Coordinates of C-alpha atoms in Angstrom, one line a residue:
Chain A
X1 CA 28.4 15.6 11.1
X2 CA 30.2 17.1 8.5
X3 CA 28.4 20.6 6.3
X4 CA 28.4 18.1 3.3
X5 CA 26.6 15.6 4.6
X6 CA 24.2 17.6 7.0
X7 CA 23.1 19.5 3.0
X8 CA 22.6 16.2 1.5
X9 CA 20.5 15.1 4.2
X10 CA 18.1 18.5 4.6
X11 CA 18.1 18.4 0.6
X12 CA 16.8 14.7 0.7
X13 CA 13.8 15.7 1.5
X14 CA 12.2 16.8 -1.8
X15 CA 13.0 13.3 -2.7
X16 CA 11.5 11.5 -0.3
X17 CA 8.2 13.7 -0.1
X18 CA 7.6 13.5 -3.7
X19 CA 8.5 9.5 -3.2
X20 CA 6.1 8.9 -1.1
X21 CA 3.5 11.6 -2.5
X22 CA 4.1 9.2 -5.8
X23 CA 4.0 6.2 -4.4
X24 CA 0.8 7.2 -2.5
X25 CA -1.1 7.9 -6.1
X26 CA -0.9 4.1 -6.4
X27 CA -2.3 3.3 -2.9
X28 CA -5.9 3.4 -1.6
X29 CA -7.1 6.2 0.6
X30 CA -7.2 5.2 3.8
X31 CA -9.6 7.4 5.2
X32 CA -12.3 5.7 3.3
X33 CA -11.1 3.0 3.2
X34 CA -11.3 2.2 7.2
X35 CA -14.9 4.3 7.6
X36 CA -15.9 1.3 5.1
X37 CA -14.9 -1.1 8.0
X38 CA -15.8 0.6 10.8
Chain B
X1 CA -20.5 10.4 14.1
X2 CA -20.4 13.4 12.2
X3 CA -18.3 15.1 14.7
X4 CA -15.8 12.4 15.6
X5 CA -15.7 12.2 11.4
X6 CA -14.2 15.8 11.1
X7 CA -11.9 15.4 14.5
X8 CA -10.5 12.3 12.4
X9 CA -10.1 14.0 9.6
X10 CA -8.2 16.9 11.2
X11 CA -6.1 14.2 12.7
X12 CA -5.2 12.5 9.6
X13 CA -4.2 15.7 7.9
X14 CA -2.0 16.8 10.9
X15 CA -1.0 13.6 12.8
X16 CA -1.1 11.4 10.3
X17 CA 1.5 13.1 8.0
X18 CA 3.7 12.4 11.4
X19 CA 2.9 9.1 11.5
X20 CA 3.9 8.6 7.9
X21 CA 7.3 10.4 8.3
X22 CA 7.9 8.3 11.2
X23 CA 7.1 5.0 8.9
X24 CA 8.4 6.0 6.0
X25 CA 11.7 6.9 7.8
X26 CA 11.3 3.2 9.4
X27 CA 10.4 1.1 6.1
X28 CA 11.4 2.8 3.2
X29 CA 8.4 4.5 1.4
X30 CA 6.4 1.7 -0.1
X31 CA 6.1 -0.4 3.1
X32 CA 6.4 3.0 5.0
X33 CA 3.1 3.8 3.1
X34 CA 1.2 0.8 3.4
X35 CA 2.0 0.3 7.4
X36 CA 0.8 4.1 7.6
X37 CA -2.4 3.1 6.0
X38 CA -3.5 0.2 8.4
X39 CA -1.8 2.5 11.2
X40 CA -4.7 5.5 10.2
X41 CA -7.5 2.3 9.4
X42 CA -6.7 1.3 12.7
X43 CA -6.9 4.9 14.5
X44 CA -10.3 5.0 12.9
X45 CA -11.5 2.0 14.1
X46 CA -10.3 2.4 17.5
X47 CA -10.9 6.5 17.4
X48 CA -12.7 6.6 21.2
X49 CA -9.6 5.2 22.8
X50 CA -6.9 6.8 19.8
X51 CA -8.2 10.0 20.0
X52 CA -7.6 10.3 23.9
X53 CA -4.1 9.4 24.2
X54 CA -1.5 11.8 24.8
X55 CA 0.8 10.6 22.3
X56 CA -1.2 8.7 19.4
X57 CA 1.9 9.4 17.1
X58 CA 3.9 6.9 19.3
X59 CA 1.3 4.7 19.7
X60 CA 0.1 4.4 16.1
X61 CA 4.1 3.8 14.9
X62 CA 3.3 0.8 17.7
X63 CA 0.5 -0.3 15.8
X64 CA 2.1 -0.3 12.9
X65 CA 5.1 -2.4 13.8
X66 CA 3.7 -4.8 15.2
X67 CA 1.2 -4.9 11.9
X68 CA 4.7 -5.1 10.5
X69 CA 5.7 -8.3 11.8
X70 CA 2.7 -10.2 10.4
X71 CA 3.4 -9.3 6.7
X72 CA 6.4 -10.7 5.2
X73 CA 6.3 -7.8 2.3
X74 CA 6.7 -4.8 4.4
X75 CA 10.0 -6.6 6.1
X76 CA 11.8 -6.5 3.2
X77 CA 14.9 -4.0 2.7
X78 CA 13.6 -0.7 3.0
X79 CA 13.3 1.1 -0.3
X80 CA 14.9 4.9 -0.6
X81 CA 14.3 7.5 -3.8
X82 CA 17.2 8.6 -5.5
X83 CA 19.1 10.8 -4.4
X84 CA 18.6 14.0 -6.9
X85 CA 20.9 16.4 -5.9
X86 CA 24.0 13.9 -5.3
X87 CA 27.6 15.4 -5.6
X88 CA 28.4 14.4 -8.9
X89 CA 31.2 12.3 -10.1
X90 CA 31.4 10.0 -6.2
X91 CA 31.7 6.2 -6.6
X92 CA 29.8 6.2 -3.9
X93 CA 26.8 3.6 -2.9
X94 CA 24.8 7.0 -2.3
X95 CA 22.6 7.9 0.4
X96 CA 19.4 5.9 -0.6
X97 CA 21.8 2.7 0.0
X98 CA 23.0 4.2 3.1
X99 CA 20.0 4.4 4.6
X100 CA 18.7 1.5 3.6
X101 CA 21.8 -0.4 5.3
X102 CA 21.2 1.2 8.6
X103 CA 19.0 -0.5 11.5
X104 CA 15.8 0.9 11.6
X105 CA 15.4 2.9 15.1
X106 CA 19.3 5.0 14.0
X107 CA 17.9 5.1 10.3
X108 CA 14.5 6.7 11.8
X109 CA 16.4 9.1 14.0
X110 CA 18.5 10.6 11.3
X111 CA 15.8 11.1 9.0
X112 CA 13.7 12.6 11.3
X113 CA 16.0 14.9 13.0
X114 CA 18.3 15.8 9.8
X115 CA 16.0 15.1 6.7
X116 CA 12.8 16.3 8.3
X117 CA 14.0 18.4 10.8
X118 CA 12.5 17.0 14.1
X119 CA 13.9 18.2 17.6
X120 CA 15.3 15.2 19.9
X121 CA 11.9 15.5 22.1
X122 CA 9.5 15.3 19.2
X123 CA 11.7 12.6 18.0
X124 CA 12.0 10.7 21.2
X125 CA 8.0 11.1 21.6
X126 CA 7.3 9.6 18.5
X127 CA 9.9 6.3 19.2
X128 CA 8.9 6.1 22.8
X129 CA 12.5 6.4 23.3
X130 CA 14.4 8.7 25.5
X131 CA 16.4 11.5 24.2
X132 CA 19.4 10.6 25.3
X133 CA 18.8 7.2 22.9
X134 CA 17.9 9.5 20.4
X135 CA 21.4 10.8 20.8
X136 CA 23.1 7.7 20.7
X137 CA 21.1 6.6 17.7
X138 CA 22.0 9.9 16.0
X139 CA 25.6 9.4 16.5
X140 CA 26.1 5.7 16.0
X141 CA 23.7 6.3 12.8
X142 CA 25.7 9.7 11.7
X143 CA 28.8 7.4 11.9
X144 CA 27.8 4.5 9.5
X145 CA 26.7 7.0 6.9
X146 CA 29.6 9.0 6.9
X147 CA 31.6 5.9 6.3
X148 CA 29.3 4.4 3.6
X149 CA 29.9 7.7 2.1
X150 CA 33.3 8.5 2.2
X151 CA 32.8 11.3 4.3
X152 CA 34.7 10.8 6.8
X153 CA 36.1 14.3 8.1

């Protein structure tokens, strides 16, 4: 793997945690959510 | 109760951010999310039997693909962020696409060893795979990025 590509990657990550920390706003806790069914 | 209500939560805050790197890296991050979610419902139903297992990270990314299969939505193309530090100026499809046109065992590899950082055994673990097929993932994945990207070198 080229030093390029290997950055890109490790920097990617910001991205994709504040993606999914976004994304997760949106979404029902799931905690509660299966305590409610069990 | 009370007790095996705080061991869960400890295990949702630790394990389950696993769990969700592992499906996010598999789905994209909206499906990623929402398998993760039944995944942890379903560790919480199930916690006498998930909370003995040895590897419940591997077992819940089971769970959750086989969840996967009965819902039409979360087999869709997998859905990357943007890509906010991007070399400027490439015509490039960029590494959001690139992911999202890899299988998904390579695509899961790559993320979780060179995004996220994962050694080949936690890796492996996680996939129920060897490491050696972590290996071969890495490389055959490695590969098809570098040629989506033009960075071949």
């Amino acid at each position: 793997m080229t030093a390029e590509l290997e950055r890109r990657l490790r920097a990617y990550r910001t991205d994709l945690d504040a993606a999914v920390a976004g994304d997760r706003e949106h979404s029902r806790t799931p905690v509660a959510d299966a305590r409610r069914r069990r | 109760m009370a007790n095996a209500g705080a061991e869960f939560e400890r295990f949702a805050t630790d394990d389950g951010q696993r769990v969700r790197r592992v499906l996010v890296a598999r789905f994209g991050v909206d499906a990623g999310n929402d398998v993760t979610d039944e995944a942890m419902a379903y560790a919480w139903e199930h916690w006498d039997r998930v909370r003995s297992l040895a590897n419940p990270v591997g077992y819940l990314d089971r769970v959750a693909q086989s969840a996967a299969r009965r819902h039409a939505r979360w087999r869709r193309a997998p859905r990357f962020p943007p890509e906010t530090s991007a070399p400027a100026g490439i015509g490039e499809p960029g590494l959001p696409a690139a992911l999202a046109a890899l299988k998904p065992v390579p695509r899961t590899c790559v993320v979780l060893v060179h995004v996220y950082d994962w050694t080949y055994e936690e890796t492996a673990a996680a996939l129920g795979i060897s490491t050696g097929a972590v290996r071969n993932h890495l490389h055959r994945g490695l590969r098809v990025l570098r040629s989506e990207l033009g960075d071949e070198r």
